[in-house]
Amino acid sequence: MKKKWPPWVLPAAAGFGILLAGALAGGWTGVLQKAIFICLECIGIG
Amino acid sequence: MGRRNRQARRNRQGKRLVVQAAAALAMNPMLQGFVAGRIWQGSAKAACVPGLNCYSCPAAVGSCPLGALQNGFATRSLPMLAYAGGFILLAGSLLGRFLCGWLCPFGWAQDLLGKAGSACGIRQAPFLGVRTARLLRHGFLLAFVVVLPLFFLSSPAFCQFICPAGTLQAGVPLLLLNPELRRLVGVLFYVKLSILLLVAAGSVLSIRPFCRLACPLGTLLGFLNRVSLIALQVDPVRCTHCGICAKACPHGVDPVADPDSDACIRCRLCADACPTAAIRLGIRRQDPAMEKGTVP
């Protein structure tokens, strides 16, 4: 009988792949740049 | 027996509050930032955390995935969108809205206010029905996370105009500690402060009003509740269809009819209320009854 994958496997693998692709393309640097300075929008004066 | 059950239920919900507190501390360990009035600037801030946790909170060590996603739309940066979107997809596939019920610091804050309300004898009733709440949540997600940042404002609109977690964790402490920031305060801050106070008052009167009516992160995770590794499962053999679980659910979900509802935050109140222990929260099984051996 063919083994059926649990339903979370495909979206989790896709999420990991997209996250990895984004990280390798430099997405993490953009997030870091936003996160290490006080976000004026977040504190309500931006 | 009834009293013992109630005590056991309180103990289990107490454990959830402890897990929530530990998660909030793990996401915000740099408490000295609340004294210095500065935000932590280490490289760990490149990583998203599993919860609505403002990256401008002086104690935060990571980034809010929703803030990162909005900034991806606002700056039209595909790598940033993929990075934040991939994280939400991965976290949602593994945890679903268990993340809301057990890890999110702002959910914890609302739960604490709810507990305070209950201790004062306030009987909490949900604002609006499940469908109307869902519509509102979807509207906030579409308008403030996607459309406004991408096409009109080029800024994280949900953070800017609504997010009460940002006001609580970053706005209030940073403005209290920095006189130069206080000079910049305008109408927008008072609008956001009013939203925070409204959510705080609502949390005393109702269960998690922000999560139910507005949270875009919860909405995204709710889509993945149907497939997530951590799930609520009902043993069809043990279940007597007494309806006690549906009455126990503060979010208006019937766990027997729809255990993977996008409104379910996996708080486990239904499982604790079940007199036959037919509901369990844990790793999703393909067919729970067959795996447990209750069905031949």
Tab-separated table of N, CA and C in Angstrom, chain B residues 17-143:
chain	number	residue	atom	x	y	z
B	17	LEU	N	-0.533	28.960	31.314
B	17	LEU	CA	-0.080	30.319	31.641
B	17	LEU	C	1.423	30.350	31.916
B	18	VAL	N	1.934	29.271	32.538
B	18	VAL	CA	3.381	29.203	32.820
B	18	VAL	C	4.158	29.098	31.500
B	19	VAL	N	3.661	28.261	30.579
B	19	VAL	CA	4.322	28.125	29.273
B	19	VAL	C	4.299	29.471	28.544
B	20	GLN	N	3.155	30.170	28.600
B	20	GLN	CA	3.043	31.481	27.939
B	20	GLN	C	4.039	32.477	28.536
B	21	ALA	N	4.156	32.464	29.869
B	21	ALA	CA	5.091	33.389	30.529
B	21	ALA	C	6.525	33.074	30.114
B	22	ALA	N	6.860	31.772	30.071
B	22	ALA	CA	8.216	31.363	29.685
B	22	ALA	C	8.496	31.780	28.239
B	23	ALA	N	7.504	31.636	27.364
B	23	ALA	CA	7.691	32.016	25.958
B	23	ALA	C	7.891	33.529	25.832
B	24	ALA	N	7.105	34.291	26.598
B	24	ALA	CA	7.236	35.756	26.552
B	24	ALA	C	8.623	36.178	27.023
B	25	LEU	N	9.120	35.510	28.066
B	25	LEU	CA	10.452	35.840	28.587
B	25	LEU	C	11.538	35.419	27.594
B	26	ALA	N	11.342	34.260	26.956
B	26	ALA	CA	12.334	33.784	25.978
B	26	ALA	C	12.423	34.737	24.781
B	27	MET	N	11.304	35.349	24.417
B	27	MET	CA	11.309	36.283	23.283
B	27	MET	C	11.781	37.682	23.709
B	28	ASN	N	11.699	37.959	25.012
B	28	ASN	CA	12.073	39.299	25.522
B	28	ASN	C	12.969	39.202	26.753
B	29	PRO	N	14.177	38.629	26.593
B	29	PRO	CA	15.007	38.449	27.793
B	29	PRO	C	15.857	39.678	28.151
B	30	MET	N	15.980	40.645	27.240
B	30	MET	CA	16.881	41.785	27.486
B	30	MET	C	16.191	42.864	28.327
B	31	LEU	N	15.838	42.480	29.551
B	31	LEU	CA	15.003	43.355	30.382
B	31	LEU	C	15.698	44.670	30.752
B	32	GLN	N	17.033	44.678	30.670
B	32	GLN	CA	17.760	45.918	30.985
B	32	GLN	C	17.390	47.034	30.012
B	33	GLY	N	16.879	46.644	28.832
B	33	GLY	CA	16.445	47.641	27.846
B	33	GLY	C	15.330	48.533	28.381
B	34	PHE	N	14.522	47.991	29.306
B	34	PHE	CA	13.433	48.784	29.886
B	34	PHE	C	13.965	49.872	30.823
B	35	VAL	N	15.201	49.679	31.300
B	35	VAL	CA	15.816	50.704	32.151
B	35	VAL	C	16.532	51.726	31.270
B	36	ALA	N	17.288	51.211	30.281
B	36	ALA	CA	18.088	52.098	29.436
B	36	ALA	C	17.235	52.860	28.411
B	37	GLY	N	16.066	52.305	28.068
B	37	GLY	CA	15.212	52.956	27.064
B	37	GLY	C	15.747	52.792	25.650
B	38	ARG	N	16.573	51.757	25.461
B	38	ARG	CA	17.109	51.476	24.123
B	38	ARG	C	16.704	50.079	23.704
B	39	ILE	N	16.668	49.861	22.392
B	39	ILE	CA	16.343	48.509	21.950
B	39	ILE	C	17.631	47.732	21.708
B	40	TRP	N	17.527	46.418	21.890
B	40	TRP	CA	18.689	45.551	21.700
B	40	TRP	C	19.000	45.457	20.213
B	41	GLN	N	20.288	45.457	19.863
B	41	GLN	CA	20.650	45.519	18.448
B	41	GLN	C	21.488	44.332	17.980
B	42	GLY	N	21.385	43.201	18.671
B	42	GLY	CA	22.163	42.019	18.277
B	42	GLY	C	21.660	41.396	16.983
B	43	SER	N	22.516	40.517	16.416
B	43	SER	CA	22.172	39.931	15.112
B	43	SER	C	21.028	38.918	15.183
B	44	ALA	N	20.695	38.449	16.400
B	44	ALA	CA	19.566	37.512	16.517
B	44	ALA	C	18.265	38.165	16.069
B	45	LYS	N	18.259	39.488	15.976
B	45	LYS	CA	17.036	40.178	15.557
B	45	LYS	C	16.688	39.898	14.092
B	46	ALA	N	17.616	39.270	13.378
B	46	ALA	CA	17.302	38.875	11.996
B	46	ALA	C	16.319	37.708	11.978
B	47	ALA	N	16.214	36.987	13.105
B	47	ALA	CA	15.326	35.822	13.159
B	47	ALA	C	13.935	36.220	13.641
B	48	CYS	N	12.922	35.623	13.010
B	48	CYS	CA	11.542	35.882	13.455
B	48	CYS	C	11.222	35.012	14.665
B	49	VAL	N	10.345	35.494	15.525
B	49	VAL	CA	9.924	34.723	16.701
B	49	VAL	C	8.490	34.231	16.497
B	50	PRO	N	8.124	33.120	17.151
B	50	PRO	CA	6.771	32.577	16.943
B	50	PRO	C	5.724	33.290	17.798
B	51	GLY	N	5.374	34.502	17.409
B	51	GLY	CA	4.345	35.234	18.143
B	51	GLY	C	4.313	36.684	17.719
B	52	LEU	N	3.252	37.379	18.119
B	52	LEU	CA	3.144	38.808	17.830
B	52	LEU	C	3.953	39.528	18.911
B	53	ASN	N	5.220	39.785	18.598
B	53	ASN	CA	6.142	40.338	19.588
B	53	ASN	C	6.942	41.458	18.918
B	54	CYS	N	6.649	42.703	19.299
B	54	CYS	CA	7.199	43.858	18.587
B	54	CYS	C	8.726	43.891	18.637
B	55	TYR	N	9.361	44.088	17.465
B	55	TYR	CA	10.833	44.127	17.463
B	55	TYR	C	11.375	45.443	18.002
B	56	SER	N	10.507	46.404	18.246
B	56	SER	CA	10.961	47.637	18.895
B	56	SER	C	10.758	47.604	20.398
B	57	CYS	N	10.345	46.447	20.909
B	57	CYS	CA	10.283	46.285	22.369
B	57	CYS	C	11.721	46.314	22.892
B	58	PRO	N	12.019	47.120	23.919
B	58	PRO	CA	13.402	47.212	24.406
B	58	PRO	C	14.004	45.868	24.803
B	59	ALA	N	13.180	44.887	25.142
B	59	ALA	CA	13.718	43.607	25.604
B	59	ALA	C	13.760	42.531	24.518
B	60	ALA	N	13.226	42.835	23.328
B	60	ALA	CA	13.073	41.787	22.302
B	60	ALA	C	14.410	41.350	21.716
B	61	VAL	N	14.530	40.016	21.479
B	61	VAL	CA	15.753	39.506	20.837
B	61	VAL	C	15.494	39.056	19.397
B	62	GLY	N	14.250	39.081	18.975
B	62	GLY	CA	13.936	38.635	17.620
B	62	GLY	C	12.974	39.597	16.952
B	63	SER	N	12.519	39.207	15.776
B	63	SER	CA	11.629	40.079	15.001
B	63	SER	C	10.215	39.527	14.953
B	64	CYS	N	9.255	40.436	14.893
B	64	CYS	CA	7.858	40.022	14.740
B	64	CYS	C	7.661	39.562	13.288
B	65	PRO	N	7.174	38.341	13.068
B	65	PRO	CA	7.000	37.867	11.685
B	65	PRO	C	5.995	38.712	10.899
B	66	LEU	N	4.991	39.258	11.609
B	66	LEU	CA	3.991	40.074	10.908
B	66	LEU	C	4.583	41.420	10.489
B	67	GLY	N	5.405	41.996	11.370
B	67	GLY	CA	6.084	43.247	11.020
B	67	GLY	C	7.026	43.034	9.844
B	68	ALA	N	7.765	41.900	9.865
B	68	ALA	CA	8.698	41.602	8.778
B	68	ALA	C	7.940	41.413	7.465
B	69	LEU	N	6.792	40.728	7.543
B	69	LEU	CA	5.991	40.497	6.329
B	69	LEU	C	5.493	41.823	5.746
B	70	GLN	N	4.978	42.694	6.626
B	70	GLN	CA	4.499	43.999	6.149
B	70	GLN	C	5.625	44.819	5.531
B	71	ASN	N	6.807	44.765	6.154
B	71	ASN	CA	7.940	45.503	5.593
B	71	ASN	C	8.350	44.930	4.239
B	72	GLY	N	8.174	43.611	4.077
B	72	GLY	CA	8.438	42.995	2.773
B	72	GLY	C	7.509	43.561	1.710
B	73	PHE	N	6.218	43.689	2.053
B	73	PHE	CA	5.249	44.281	1.109
B	73	PHE	C	5.548	45.765	0.900
B	74	ALA	N	5.826	46.469	1.991
B	74	ALA	CA	6.013	47.920	1.915
B	74	ALA	C	7.227	48.292	1.067
B	75	THR	N	8.315	47.502	1.215
B	75	THR	CA	9.529	47.814	0.453
B	75	THR	C	9.590	47.029	-0.858
B	76	ARG	N	8.568	46.223	-1.099
B	76	ARG	CA	8.503	45.353	-2.292
B	76	ARG	C	9.765	44.508	-2.422
B	77	SER	N	10.196	43.985	-1.293
B	77	SER	CA	11.397	43.155	-1.277
B	77	SER	C	10.983	41.689	-1.275
B	78	LEU	N	11.226	41.023	-2.403
B	78	LEU	CA	10.847	39.615	-2.527
B	78	LEU	C	11.604	38.729	-1.526
B	79	PRO	N	12.923	38.940	-1.339
B	79	PRO	CA	13.629	38.114	-0.347
B	79	PRO	C	13.052	38.256	1.065
B	80	MET	N	12.695	39.491	1.448
B	80	MET	CA	12.143	39.708	2.788
B	80	MET	C	10.753	39.062	2.908
B	81	LEU	N	9.971	39.177	1.831
B	81	LEU	CA	8.647	38.553	1.821
B	81	LEU	C	8.774	37.042	1.955
B	82	ALA	N	9.731	36.466	1.187
B	82	ALA	CA	9.924	35.016	1.227
B	82	ALA	C	10.410	34.588	2.610
B	83	TYR	N	11.305	35.365	3.179
B	83	TYR	CA	11.879	35.046	4.493
B	83	TYR	C	10.779	35.043	5.571
B	84	ALA	N	9.998	36.124	5.608
B	84	ALA	CA	8.950	36.226	6.637
B	84	ALA	C	7.782	35.288	6.322
B	85	GLY	N	7.380	35.252	5.046
B	85	GLY	CA	6.260	34.389	4.647
B	85	GLY	C	6.600	32.922	4.846
B	86	GLY	N	7.831	32.539	4.497
B	86	GLY	CA	8.271	31.152	4.682
B	86	GLY	C	8.267	30.771	6.151
B	87	PHE	N	8.684	31.701	7.007
B	87	PHE	CA	8.684	31.431	8.452
B	87	PHE	C	7.255	31.187	8.943
B	88	ILE	N	6.325	32.051	8.506
B	88	ILE	CA	4.935	31.897	8.969
B	88	ILE	C	4.349	30.570	8.457
B	89	LEU	N	4.682	30.217	7.202
B	89	LEU	CA	4.187	28.961	6.638
B	89	LEU	C	4.763	27.763	7.392
B	90	LEU	N	6.050	27.822	7.705
B	90	LEU	CA	6.690	26.721	8.428
B	90	LEU	C	6.134	26.610	9.857
B	91	ALA	N	6.095	27.749	10.561
B	91	ALA	CA	5.604	27.727	11.946
B	91	ALA	C	4.139	27.304	11.993
B	92	GLY	N	3.348	27.791	11.030
B	92	GLY	CA	1.927	27.442	10.989
B	92	GLY	C	1.712	25.974	10.667
B	93	SER	N	2.542	25.412	9.785
B	93	SER	CA	2.385	23.997	9.426
B	93	SER	C	2.713	23.092	10.607
B	94	LEU	N	3.634	23.539	11.429
B	94	LEU	CA	4.006	22.711	12.577
B	94	LEU	C	3.067	22.954	13.762
B	95	LEU	N	2.764	24.221	14.033
B	95	LEU	CA	2.041	24.549	15.270
B	95	LEU	C	0.605	25.015	15.060
B	96	GLY	N	0.299	25.567	13.892
B	96	GLY	CA	-1.026	26.171	13.697
B	96	GLY	C	-1.266	27.251	14.737
B	97	ARG	N	-2.499	27.351	15.220
B	97	ARG	CA	-2.806	28.394	16.202
B	97	ARG	C	-2.465	27.978	17.642
B	98	PHE	N	-1.819	26.821	17.782
B	98	PHE	CA	-1.223	26.466	19.076
B	98	PHE	C	-0.270	27.586	19.486
B	99	LEU	N	0.354	28.166	18.453
B	99	LEU	CA	1.266	29.304	18.664
B	99	LEU	C	0.524	30.464	19.354
B	100	CYS	N	-0.728	30.712	18.928
B	100	CYS	CA	-1.518	31.799	19.550
B	100	CYS	C	-1.855	31.458	21.002
B	101	GLY	N	-2.274	30.229	21.212
B	101	GLY	CA	-2.767	29.838	22.530
B	101	GLY	C	-1.683	29.628	23.567
B	102	TRP	N	-0.485	29.256	23.118
B	102	TRP	CA	0.547	28.850	24.077
B	102	TRP	C	1.803	29.706	24.039
B	103	LEU	N	2.096	30.382	22.927
B	103	LEU	CA	3.386	31.069	22.820
B	103	LEU	C	3.290	32.588	22.675
B	104	CYS	N	2.225	33.103	22.082
B	104	CYS	CA	2.167	34.528	21.745
B	104	CYS	C	2.116	35.414	23.006
B	105	PRO	N	3.069	36.327	23.165
B	105	PRO	CA	3.069	37.190	24.363
B	105	PRO	C	1.841	38.097	24.460
B	106	PHE	N	1.336	38.564	23.324
B	106	PHE	CA	0.178	39.451	23.426
B	106	PHE	C	-1.098	38.656	23.764
B	107	GLY	N	-1.146	37.413	23.318
B	107	GLY	CA	-2.251	36.534	23.720
B	107	GLY	C	-2.213	36.298	25.221
B	108	TRP	N	-1.013	36.127	25.738
B	108	TRP	CA	-0.829	35.912	27.185
B	108	TRP	C	-1.318	37.133	27.960
B	109	ALA	N	-0.954	38.326	27.466
B	109	ALA	CA	-1.380	39.560	28.146
B	109	ALA	C	-2.911	39.625	28.201
B	110	GLN	N	-3.558	39.268	27.100
B	110	GLN	CA	-5.026	39.285	27.088
B	110	GLN	C	-5.596	38.231	28.037
B	111	ASP	N	-4.951	37.041	28.070
B	111	ASP	CA	-5.424	35.985	28.979
B	111	ASP	C	-5.318	36.424	30.438
B	112	LEU	N	-4.218	37.125	30.771
B	112	LEU	CA	-4.042	37.594	32.156
B	112	LEU	C	-5.138	38.586	32.535
B	113	LEU	N	-5.470	39.484	31.595
B	113	LEU	CA	-6.541	40.450	31.870
B	113	LEU	C	-7.880	39.719	32.014
B	114	GLY	N	-8.064	38.690	31.193
B	114	GLY	CA	-9.287	37.876	31.292
B	114	GLY	C	-9.388	37.194	32.641
B	115	LYS	N	-8.240	36.659	33.114
B	115	LYS	CA	-8.221	36.003	34.437
B	115	LYS	C	-8.576	37.017	35.529
B	116	ALA	N	-8.037	38.244	35.376
B	116	ALA	CA	-8.336	39.286	36.365
B	116	ALA	C	-9.838	39.591	36.358
B	117	GLY	N	-10.417	39.640	35.166
B	117	GLY	CA	-11.862	39.880	35.052
B	117	GLY	C	-12.661	38.770	35.720
B	118	SER	N	-12.261	37.523	35.444
B	118	SER	CA	-12.959	36.371	36.038
B	118	SER	C	-12.845	36.402	37.557
B	119	ALA	N	-11.649	36.781	38.053
B	119	ALA	CA	-11.447	36.838	39.504
B	119	ALA	C	-12.365	37.877	40.142
B	120	CYS	N	-12.724	38.923	39.356
B	120	CYS	CA	-13.633	39.960	39.871
B	120	CYS	C	-15.098	39.588	39.621
B	121	GLY	N	-15.302	38.380	39.130
B	121	GLY	CA	-16.669	37.899	38.940
B	121	GLY	C	-17.294	38.299	37.614
B	122	ILE	N	-16.473	38.781	36.673
B	122	ILE	CA	-17.025	39.157	35.362
B	122	ILE	C	-17.154	37.907	34.501
B	123	ARG	N	-18.334	37.682	33.987
B	123	ARG	CA	-18.566	36.517	33.126
B	123	ARG	C	-18.257	36.923	31.694
B	124	GLN	N	-17.205	36.329	31.132
B	124	GLN	CA	-16.751	36.743	29.805
B	124	GLN	C	-17.600	36.116	28.702
B	125	ALA	N	-18.027	36.972	27.780
B	125	ALA	CA	-18.806	36.484	26.632
B	125	ALA	C	-18.128	36.984	25.361
B	126	PRO	N	-18.045	36.126	24.321
B	126	PRO	CA	-17.357	36.566	23.106
B	126	PRO	C	-18.107	37.685	22.385
B	127	PHE	N	-17.338	38.708	21.912
B	127	PHE	CA	-17.934	39.742	21.070
B	127	PHE	C	-18.157	39.127	19.688
B	128	LEU	N	-19.295	39.292	19.116
B	128	LEU	CA	-19.615	38.849	17.749
B	128	LEU	C	-19.489	37.328	17.570
B	129	GLY	N	-20.144	36.828	16.547
B	129	GLY	CA	-20.111	35.394	16.265
B	129	GLY	C	-18.839	35.005	15.525
B	130	VAL	N	-18.644	33.689	15.364
B	130	VAL	CA	-17.426	33.180	14.730
B	130	VAL	C	-17.286	33.715	13.304
B	131	ARG	N	-18.392	33.728	12.539
B	131	ARG	CA	-18.309	34.148	11.130
B	131	ARG	C	-17.987	35.627	10.983
B	132	THR	N	-18.659	36.462	11.777
B	132	THR	CA	-18.407	37.907	11.694
B	132	THR	C	-16.978	38.211	12.123
B	133	ALA	N	-16.526	37.528	13.188
B	133	ALA	CA	-15.152	37.735	13.669
B	133	ALA	C	-14.161	37.326	12.578
B	134	ARG	N	-14.444	36.216	11.897
B	134	ARG	CA	-13.554	35.743	10.832
B	134	ARG	C	-13.479	36.772	9.704
B	135	LEU	N	-14.642	37.305	9.322
B	135	LEU	CA	-14.690	38.318	8.254
B	135	LEU	C	-13.843	39.541	8.611
B	136	LEU	N	-13.996	39.987	9.856
B	136	LEU	CA	-13.218	41.140	10.317
B	136	LEU	C	-11.719	40.857	10.252
B	137	ARG	N	-11.338	39.671	10.749
B	137	ARG	CA	-9.905	39.294	10.746
B	137	ARG	C	-9.355	39.287	9.325
B	138	HIS	N	-10.115	38.690	8.417
B	138	HIS	CA	-9.660	38.625	7.027
B	138	HIS	C	-9.535	40.031	6.433
B	139	GLY	N	-10.469	40.901	6.806
B	139	GLY	CA	-10.434	42.281	6.322
B	139	GLY	C	-9.187	43.008	6.795
B	140	PHE	N	-8.856	42.850	8.089
B	140	PHE	CA	-7.646	43.486	8.635
B	140	PHE	C	-6.400	42.965	7.928
B	141	LEU	N	-6.362	41.645	7.710
B	141	LEU	CA	-5.189	41.046	7.053
B	141	LEU	C	-5.009	41.620	5.644
B	142	LEU	N	-6.088	41.597	4.895
B	142	LEU	CA	-6.004	42.041	3.494
B	142	LEU	C	-5.686	43.538	3.403
B	143	ALA	N	-6.404	44.337	4.180
B	143	ALA	CA	-6.258	45.789	4.057
B	143	ALA	C	-4.938	46.288	4.641
